Structures are given as structure tokens and as C-alpha cells.
Coordinates of C-alpha atoms in Angstrom, one line a residue:
X1 CA -86.7 -0.8 -70.5
X2 CA -85.0 2.2 -72.2
X3 CA -81.5 3.2 -71.1
X4 CA -80.9 6.7 -69.5
X5 CA -79.7 8.1 -72.7
X6 CA -82.7 6.9 -74.4
X7 CA -85.0 9.3 -72.7
X8 CA -85.5 12.4 -74.0
X9 CA -85.9 14.4 -70.9
X10 CA -84.1 14.4 -67.5
X11 CA -87.4 14.4 -65.9
X12 CA -88.5 11.2 -67.6
X13 CA -85.6 9.6 -66.1
X14 CA -86.0 10.9 -62.7
X15 CA -89.8 9.5 -62.6
X16 CA -88.6 6.1 -63.8
X17 CA -85.9 5.8 -61.2
X18 CA -88.4 6.7 -58.3
X19 CA -90.9 4.4 -59.8
X20 CA -88.5 1.4 -59.9
X21 CA -87.5 1.9 -56.3
X22 CA -91.1 2.1 -55.0
X23 CA -91.9 -1.0 -57.1
X24 CA -89.1 -3.0 -55.7
X25 CA -90.3 -1.8 -52.0
X26 CA -93.7 -3.2 -52.8
X27 CA -92.3 -6.6 -54.1
X28 CA -90.1 -6.9 -51.0
X29 CA -93.0 -6.1 -48.7
X30 CA -95.1 -8.7 -50.5
X31 CA -92.3 -11.5 -50.3
X32 CA -91.9 -10.7 -46.5
X33 CA -95.6 -11.2 -45.7
X34 CA -95.7 -14.4 -47.8
X35 CA -95.5 -17.7 -45.8
X36 CA -92.3 -19.7 -46.4
X37 CA -92.4 -23.1 -48.2
X38 CA -90.6 -26.1 -46.3
X39 CA -87.9 -26.3 -48.8
X40 CA -87.0 -22.8 -48.4
X41 CA -86.4 -23.2 -44.5
X42 CA -82.9 -23.9 -43.2
X43 CA -82.4 -25.4 -39.8
X44 CA -79.1 -24.9 -37.9
X45 CA -77.4 -27.6 -35.8
X46 CA -76.0 -25.9 -32.9
X47 CA -74.0 -29.1 -32.0
X48 CA -72.5 -29.1 -35.6
X49 CA -69.2 -27.5 -36.1
X50 CA -68.9 -25.1 -38.9
X51 CA -66.4 -26.5 -41.3
X52 CA -65.6 -23.0 -42.3
X53 CA -64.8 -21.9 -38.9
X54 CA -61.4 -21.2 -37.7
X55 CA -59.8 -20.1 -34.4
X56 CA -59.0 -16.6 -36.3
X57 CA -62.8 -16.2 -36.5
X58 CA -63.2 -16.5 -32.6
X59 CA -63.0 -13.4 -30.6
X60 CA -59.5 -13.0 -29.5
X61 CA -58.8 -12.7 -25.8
X62 CA -56.5 -9.7 -24.8
X63 CA -53.0 -10.8 -24.5
X64 CA -51.1 -9.4 -21.6
X65 CA -48.4 -7.3 -22.5
X66 CA -45.2 -6.5 -20.2
X67 CA -43.5 -3.2 -20.4
X68 CA -39.8 -3.1 -21.1
X69 CA -39.5 -0.6 -18.3
X70 CA -40.7 -3.4 -15.8
X71 CA -38.1 -5.7 -17.2
X72 CA -35.1 -3.2 -16.8
X73 CA -36.3 -2.4 -13.4
X74 CA -36.4 -6.0 -12.4
X75 CA -33.1 -6.6 -13.6
X76 CA -31.6 -3.7 -11.8
X77 CA -33.1 -4.8 -8.6
X78 CA -31.6 -8.3 -9.0
X79 CA -28.3 -6.8 -9.6
X80 CA -28.3 -4.4 -6.6
X81 CA -29.4 -7.4 -4.3
X82 CA -26.5 -9.6 -5.8
X83 CA -24.0 -6.8 -5.1
X84 CA -25.2 -6.0 -1.7
X85 CA -24.9 -9.9 -0.9
X86 CA -21.4 -10.2 -2.3
X87 CA -20.3 -7.1 -0.3
X88 CA -21.7 -8.3 2.9
X89 CA -19.7 -11.7 2.4
X90 CA -16.5 -9.6 1.5
X91 CA -16.7 -7.4 4.5
X92 CA -17.2 -10.4 6.9
X93 CA -14.2 -12.2 5.5
X94 CA -12.8 -15.5 6.0
X95 CA -11.1 -16.5 9.4
X96 CA -7.4 -16.9 8.9
X97 CA -5.9 -19.5 11.0
X98 CA -2.4 -19.1 9.8
X99 CA 0.2 -19.2 12.6
X100 CA 2.4 -16.1 12.3
X101 CA 4.4 -16.6 15.2
X102 CA 8.2 -16.3 14.7
X103 CA 8.4 -20.3 15.7
X104 CA 6.5 -21.2 12.6
X105 CA 9.0 -21.9 9.9
X106 CA 6.4 -22.0 7.1
X107 CA 5.3 -18.3 7.7
X108 CA 7.4 -16.2 5.3
X109 CA 7.8 -12.8 6.5
X110 CA 8.1 -9.9 3.8
X111 CA 10.9 -7.7 4.6
X112 CA 12.5 -4.7 2.8
X113 CA 16.2 -5.9 3.4
X114 CA 18.7 -4.8 0.7
X115 CA 22.0 -6.5 1.4
X116 CA 25.0 -5.7 -0.8
X117 CA 28.5 -6.9 -0.8
X118 CA 31.3 -4.2 -1.1
X119 CA 32.6 -3.5 -4.6
X120 CA 35.6 -5.6 -4.9
X121 CA 37.6 -2.8 -6.3
X122 CA 37.7 -1.0 -3.1
X123 CA 39.5 -3.9 -1.6
X124 CA 42.2 -4.2 -4.3
X125 CA 45.5 -4.4 -2.7
X126 CA 44.2 -4.6 1.0
X127 CA 45.3 -7.4 3.1
X128 CA 42.9 -9.2 5.3
X129 CA 44.1 -9.3 8.9
X130 CA 41.5 -12.1 9.6
X131 CA 39.6 -10.0 12.2
X132 CA 36.2 -8.5 11.6
X133 CA 36.1 -5.0 12.9
X134 CA 32.9 -3.3 13.2
X135 CA 32.0 0.2 14.5
X136 CA 28.4 1.1 15.8
X137 CA 27.1 4.6 15.4
X138 CA 23.7 5.6 16.3
X139 CA 21.7 6.1 19.7
X140 CA 19.7 4.0 22.3
X141 CA 19.6 0.5 20.5
X142 CA 23.5 0.4 20.9
X143 CA 23.7 2.8 23.8
X144 CA 21.6 1.2 26.2
X145 CA 23.2 -0.8 28.9
X146 CA 26.4 -0.4 27.1
X147 CA 28.6 -2.5 29.6
X148 CA 26.1 -5.2 29.9
X149 CA 26.5 -8.5 28.1
X150 CA 23.3 -8.2 26.5
X151 CA 24.0 -4.9 25.0
X152 CA 23.3 -5.0 21.3
X153 CA 27.0 -4.4 20.1
X154 CA 28.4 -6.7 22.7
X155 CA 25.8 -9.4 21.4
X156 CA 26.9 -8.7 17.8
X157 CA 30.6 -9.4 18.6
X158 CA 29.4 -12.6 20.5
X159 CA 27.5 -13.8 17.3
X160 CA 30.4 -13.0 15.2
X161 CA 32.8 -15.3 17.2
X162 CA 36.3 -14.7 18.4
X163 CA 37.7 -13.4 15.2
X164 CA 35.8 -10.1 15.5
X165 CA 36.0 -6.9 17.2
X166 CA 33.0 -4.5 17.8
X167 CA 33.5 -0.7 18.8
X168 CA 30.5 0.8 20.3
X169 CA 30.4 4.6 19.6
X170 CA 26.9 5.3 20.1
X171 CA 25.4 8.3 21.8
X172 CA 22.0 7.9 23.9
X173 CA 19.3 10.4 23.2
X174 CA 21.1 11.7 19.8
X175 CA 19.4 12.0 16.5
X176 CA 20.3 11.4 12.9
X177 CA 19.4 14.8 12.1
X178 CA 20.8 18.4 13.3
X179 CA 18.6 21.3 14.3
X180 CA 21.0 23.7 12.3
X181 CA 23.1 23.3 9.1
X182 CA 26.1 24.8 11.1
X183 CA 27.1 24.0 14.6
X184 CA 26.0 26.3 17.4
X185 CA 26.1 25.9 21.1
X186 CA 22.4 26.7 21.1
X187 CA 21.8 23.1 20.1
X188 CA 24.7 21.4 21.6
X189 CA 23.7 17.7 20.9
X190 CA 24.0 18.6 17.2
X191 CA 27.5 17.6 17.7
X192 CA 26.6 14.0 18.3
X193 CA 24.3 13.5 15.4
X194 CA 25.3 11.1 12.7
X195 CA 26.9 13.7 10.2
X196 CA 29.0 15.5 12.8
X197 CA 30.4 12.4 14.2
X198 CA 31.2 11.2 10.8
X199 CA 32.9 14.4 10.1
X200 CA 34.9 14.1 13.3
X201 CA 36.6 10.7 12.4
X202 CA 36.4 10.9 8.6
X203 CA 38.0 14.3 8.0
X204 CA 39.6 14.7 11.6
X205 CA 37.3 17.6 12.4
X206 CA 37.1 17.1 16.2
X207 CA 36.3 21.0 16.8
X208 CA 32.5 20.5 16.9
X209 CA 32.6 17.6 19.4
X210 CA 35.2 19.3 21.5
X211 CA 33.2 22.5 21.5
X212 CA 30.0 20.7 22.5
X213 CA 31.7 18.5 25.2
X214 CA 32.9 21.9 26.8
X215 CA 29.6 23.6 26.2
X216 CA 27.5 20.8 28.1
X217 CA 26.7 21.5 31.8
X218 CA 27.6 17.8 32.5
X219 CA 29.1 15.2 30.4
X220 CA 27.9 11.6 31.3
X221 CA 30.4 8.9 31.6
X222 CA 28.9 6.9 28.6
X223 CA 29.2 9.9 26.5
X224 CA 32.8 10.7 27.4
X225 CA 33.7 7.1 27.0
X226 CA 32.1 6.8 23.6
X227 CA 33.9 9.8 22.4
X228 CA 37.3 8.6 23.5
X229 CA 36.7 5.4 22.0
X230 CA 35.8 7.0 18.6
X231 CA 38.9 9.0 18.7
X232 CA 41.2 6.1 19.3
X233 CA 40.0 3.9 16.3
X234 CA 42.1 3.3 13.1
X235 CA 39.6 3.3 10.6
X236 CA 41.9 1.8 8.2
X237 CA 41.6 -1.4 9.9
X238 CA 37.7 -1.1 10.2
X239 CA 35.8 -3.6 8.1
X240 CA 32.0 -2.5 8.7
X241 CA 30.1 0.3 10.2
X242 CA 26.7 -0.3 11.6
X243 CA 24.5 2.6 11.6
X244 CA 21.1 2.4 13.7
X245 CA 18.8 5.3 14.9
X246 CA 15.7 4.4 16.4
X247 CA 12.5 6.1 16.2
X248 CA 13.7 9.4 18.2
X249 CA 13.7 11.4 14.8
X250 CA 10.0 10.5 14.0
X251 CA 8.9 11.2 17.7
X252 CA 10.8 14.6 17.7
X253 CA 9.0 15.6 14.5
X254 CA 12.4 16.1 12.8
X255 CA 12.1 16.7 8.9
X256 CA 12.4 14.0 6.5
X257 CA 13.6 15.1 3.1
X258 CA 14.7 18.4 1.1
X259 CA 14.5 17.5 -2.5
X260 CA 16.4 20.6 -3.3
X261 CA 19.5 19.7 -1.3
X262 CA 19.8 15.8 -0.7
X263 CA 22.5 16.2 1.7
X264 CA 20.9 18.8 4.0
X265 CA 21.8 17.4 7.6
X266 CA 18.7 19.0 9.0
X267 CA 16.7 16.2 7.3
X268 CA 16.5 12.8 8.0
X269 CA 17.6 11.6 4.5
X270 CA 20.0 14.4 3.9
X271 CA 22.0 13.7 7.2
X272 CA 22.2 10.0 6.4
X273 CA 23.4 10.7 2.8
X274 CA 25.8 13.3 3.8
X275 CA 27.5 10.9 6.5
X276 CA 27.5 7.9 4.1
X277 CA 29.1 9.8 1.3
X278 CA 31.7 11.2 3.7
X279 CA 32.7 7.9 4.7
X280 CA 32.8 6.4 1.2
X281 CA 35.0 9.2 -0.1
X282 CA 37.4 8.9 3.0
X283 CA 37.3 5.1 3.6
X284 CA 35.9 3.3 0.3
X285 CA 37.1 0.0 1.7
X286 CA 34.6 0.2 4.6
X287 CA 31.1 -1.9 4.2
X288 CA 28.4 0.3 5.4
X289 CA 25.3 -1.3 6.8
X290 CA 22.2 0.8 7.9
X291 CA 19.7 -0.9 10.3
X292 CA 16.3 0.7 10.1
X293 CA 14.4 1.9 13.3
X294 CA 12.4 -1.0 15.0
X295 CA 8.7 -0.5 15.4
X296 CA 8.0 1.9 18.3
X297 CA 4.7 3.3 19.6
X298 CA 3.7 7.0 19.2
X299 CA 2.8 8.6 22.5
X300 CA -0.6 10.4 23.4
X301 CA -1.0 13.5 25.2
X302 CA -1.4 11.6 28.4
X303 CA 1.3 9.1 27.5
X304 CA -0.9 6.4 26.1
X305 CA 0.6 4.3 23.4
X306 CA -0.5 5.0 19.8
X307 CA 0.1 3.2 16.6
X308 CA 3.2 4.9 14.8
X309 CA 1.5 3.8 11.6
X310 CA -1.4 6.2 12.2
X311 CA 0.2 8.8 14.3
X312 CA 1.8 11.8 12.3
X313 CA 4.1 14.5 14.2
X314 CA 4.0 16.8 11.2
X315 CA 6.1 14.9 8.4
X316 CA 4.5 11.4 8.3
X317 CA 4.4 8.1 10.4
X318 CA 7.4 6.2 11.4
X319 CA 7.1 4.1 8.3
X320 CA 7.7 7.1 6.3
X321 CA 11.4 7.6 7.8
X322 CA 12.1 3.8 7.1
X323 CA 11.1 4.0 3.4
X324 CA 13.2 7.1 2.9
X325 CA 16.2 5.6 4.7
X326 CA 16.0 2.6 2.4
X327 CA 15.9 4.9 -0.5
X328 CA 19.1 6.5 0.6
X329 CA 20.6 3.2 1.0
X330 CA 19.6 2.2 -2.6
X331 CA 21.0 5.4 -4.0
X332 CA 24.3 5.1 -2.3
X333 CA 24.7 1.3 -2.8
X334 CA 24.9 0.5 0.9
X335 CA 23.2 -2.4 2.7
X336 CA 19.7 -1.7 4.5
X337 CA 18.6 -4.1 7.2
X338 CA 14.7 -3.8 7.7
X339 CA 13.7 -3.9 11.4
X340 CA 10.3 -2.4 10.9
X341 CA 8.5 -5.2 8.7
X342 CA 10.6 -8.3 9.4
X343 CA 10.5 -10.5 12.3
X344 CA 9.9 -7.5 14.7
X345 CA 6.8 -5.7 13.6
X346 CA 3.5 -3.8 14.8
X347 CA 1.9 -7.1 15.5
X348 CA 4.3 -8.5 17.9
X349 CA 6.5 -5.1 18.9
X350 CA 5.4 -5.5 22.6
X351 CA 7.5 -8.7 22.8
X352 CA 10.7 -6.9 22.1
X353 CA 10.3 -3.5 23.9
X354 CA 10.6 -2.4 27.5
X355 CA 8.4 0.5 26.8
X356 CA 7.5 2.3 23.8
X357 CA 10.8 2.5 22.0
X358 CA 13.7 0.9 23.9
X359 CA 14.6 -2.8 23.2
X360 CA 14.5 -5.5 25.8
X361 CA 17.0 -8.2 26.1
X362 CA 14.8 -10.5 23.6
X363 CA 14.7 -7.6 21.2
X364 CA 18.4 -7.0 21.1
X365 CA 19.1 -10.7 20.6
X366 CA 16.8 -10.6 17.7
X367 CA 18.6 -7.5 16.1
X368 CA 22.0 -8.9 16.8
X369 CA 21.2 -12.2 15.2
X370 CA 19.6 -10.5 12.0
X371 CA 22.6 -8.0 11.7
X372 CA 25.1 -11.1 11.7
X373 CA 23.0 -12.9 9.2
X374 CA 22.9 -10.2 6.9
X375 CA 26.8 -9.4 7.3
X376 CA 27.6 -13.0 6.6
X377 CA 25.4 -13.1 3.5
X378 CA 28.3 -11.9 1.2
X379 CA 31.2 -12.4 3.7
X380 CA 34.3 -12.8 1.7
X381 CA 32.6 -12.5 -1.5
X382 CA 34.1 -9.2 -2.2
X383 CA 37.5 -10.2 -1.1
X384 CA 37.6 -13.1 -3.4
X385 CA 36.3 -11.2 -6.4
X386 CA 39.1 -8.6 -5.8
X387 CA 41.7 -11.2 -6.2
X388 CA 40.7 -12.1 -9.8

């Protein structure tokens, strides 16, 4: 057969190509119609496995695919369920069977006591007369039942023993604060607030007290006795001044602090700081011990008792006054006895109060014991150091 390029004309090549295809088709049709010989037949055994067959040749089942979105969603659901269960358990809490009564010696009560000895340099050259002389200033805690043996000041004297003398110069219904920065007969009882009483004996300024006594329409026997006693004391012989004002300032909505004037006597902290500093300047040998208010109940519109931790008369709860009072003591290096968070507190206050604020006999005994314990904590320490 000639190659393509051996044909002279393209037409000859095309004719040959067509003829060859037709010839092959005829041969294929003849072969298809011819009977097959036995040796040409191939029989397949369906039970016999194909040696060349592999699993990869089999039709593959469609494998299930899980979306990452479902995985993340499932994890998030598990986290939410776990958190909800934990929160429910936390809210339920665990029953606390701890005995918090005072009779339980294993229950440690956290208080804010800040007890300091007197700086020994202030006792240098002084002779101890062997008598512990205490002057009490404040309002109802000291003033209630003044002449009874269960009066707080009288109980303190009893706790201190025979070598002690306690002067009770408190004024019932008085306040730590004054309504005005200077005295005016419009606010007569300002004269018996802490600062003005301090000014009377510390710098012999009795004019304010005398003016108030004259301005009052009636002077009670207790008030007159207290002022006469205060005037008679020789403070050169005094060892300790105890200061205690109850929740009267809180219940009266008196202002608490003036950051621009830390000795503003119209404010609870300013009046305390001004009085303390006046005593320290005039009688540096006197140890000052401030007793915080005890827990007291706030009063509702109909006289119902309310929590003083939650009731605000405009300047904060009772705890605010106690906290600020402790700060003043710390800043002026005087002792602070906590009566709000110690043995008497919000949980058991009803056991120690006659009403919403005034102490009963049990409450007075508790405070007297605590005061004497704090007083004796450093008793004699300053005097011993002063001799060295």
C-alpha cells in the first residue's frame, strides 16, 4: 500500500481512505455473523473471585460528613448546661451549721478594734498616783440611768476595780456634730456637742455652755449634774477620756465628712477630729479611747424597725459613720473600740437593746467589759517605756 505522500493527487488519497473504512466495516460484519468456535468461547464463573479485583474497584458508599458548625454548636450547648448547673448549685449554697453564739469560744469574731498605748514621751516626768481616772463623754450609752449601778460608766468603774474613778459627763440626746460652725441660741443643744464640751474644759471656754444653760426653757437635773461635774474635774489627774456617741447622728441625717475642712464641727468626722486634737494639744498625757456606735435599727415612717445597713438618711448607712470614725482615730493615733461588728452586731442586736437604739443591762455589761479589756491591753506599757 502506498503512503499518503506517494499519491499524486489528494483526491486519490481520499478515495483510498474511504474505501479502506468500508472494507473494514464489511469484514467486521462478516466476523460478527460467523459462528464462534469452541476454543474462542470464554465462560465466567460467577462464584470465582477476580484476582485483580480490589475494594477500591467497588462502588464506594457515600460516607456521612458532620459539619463543623454542628460540632461547635454542640460544644456550646454543653458549656451552657454545665454553667447553669454550677450556678444553680452555687445559689443553693451549703447549709452552715456553725454556732455563732457568743458562748461558743471557737467562733472568732472579726472586729475593727484599733487599740494603741499612749506615746511614752507624753508621760515623761509624770508621777502615777495609782488611780485610773476616766472621764466619759457622749450621749445615751453613758447618760441612760445615770445613777443606777447598771449604768455603763458605773459598770466600767466596777470592772476597773477599787483603784479607779470614773466621771460621767455625758449629755442625753446630744450629738457628735453641731448644726452651726459657731454657737447660736437658735441651736441651743450645739453647746453640748462633743467639740464645745471639749473646748469648755480644754481651753476653759465655758461661755458657750453657760449661754446654752440660760437659753434653755428648762434644764434637767441630769444635764445640770453633768455640767457641774465636768467643771469640777482636774484634767491634769485624768488618765483616760472615753468617748461614745450612739447612732443619733446617723438617725438625724447629720453630715459625715468635709474633705476641704477636716475639722469642720458640722460634720461627724470634723467634730471628732477637732475635739481630739484640742485634748491632745492641752492634755497630751491623757489616753483617748473612742467607742463606736453600737448597732441600731433605722425607723420607718410608721416606726417599724429597718436595717441600718440598708437604710440611708441622706449621707449613708450607720456603717459609714463607724468606718469614718475609725479613720479619724487612726489618723490621730487614738484607740478605737468597735461596737458595730464585734460581739454585738446586726445578727444579735435585739438581745442587747431595749428598743431600736438604747442599750439594755446586758448590752451595757458587754460594752463595759470590752472597754476595760481594751484599756488594760496596754495598761502600764507607756509608763514603763517612759522610765527608760
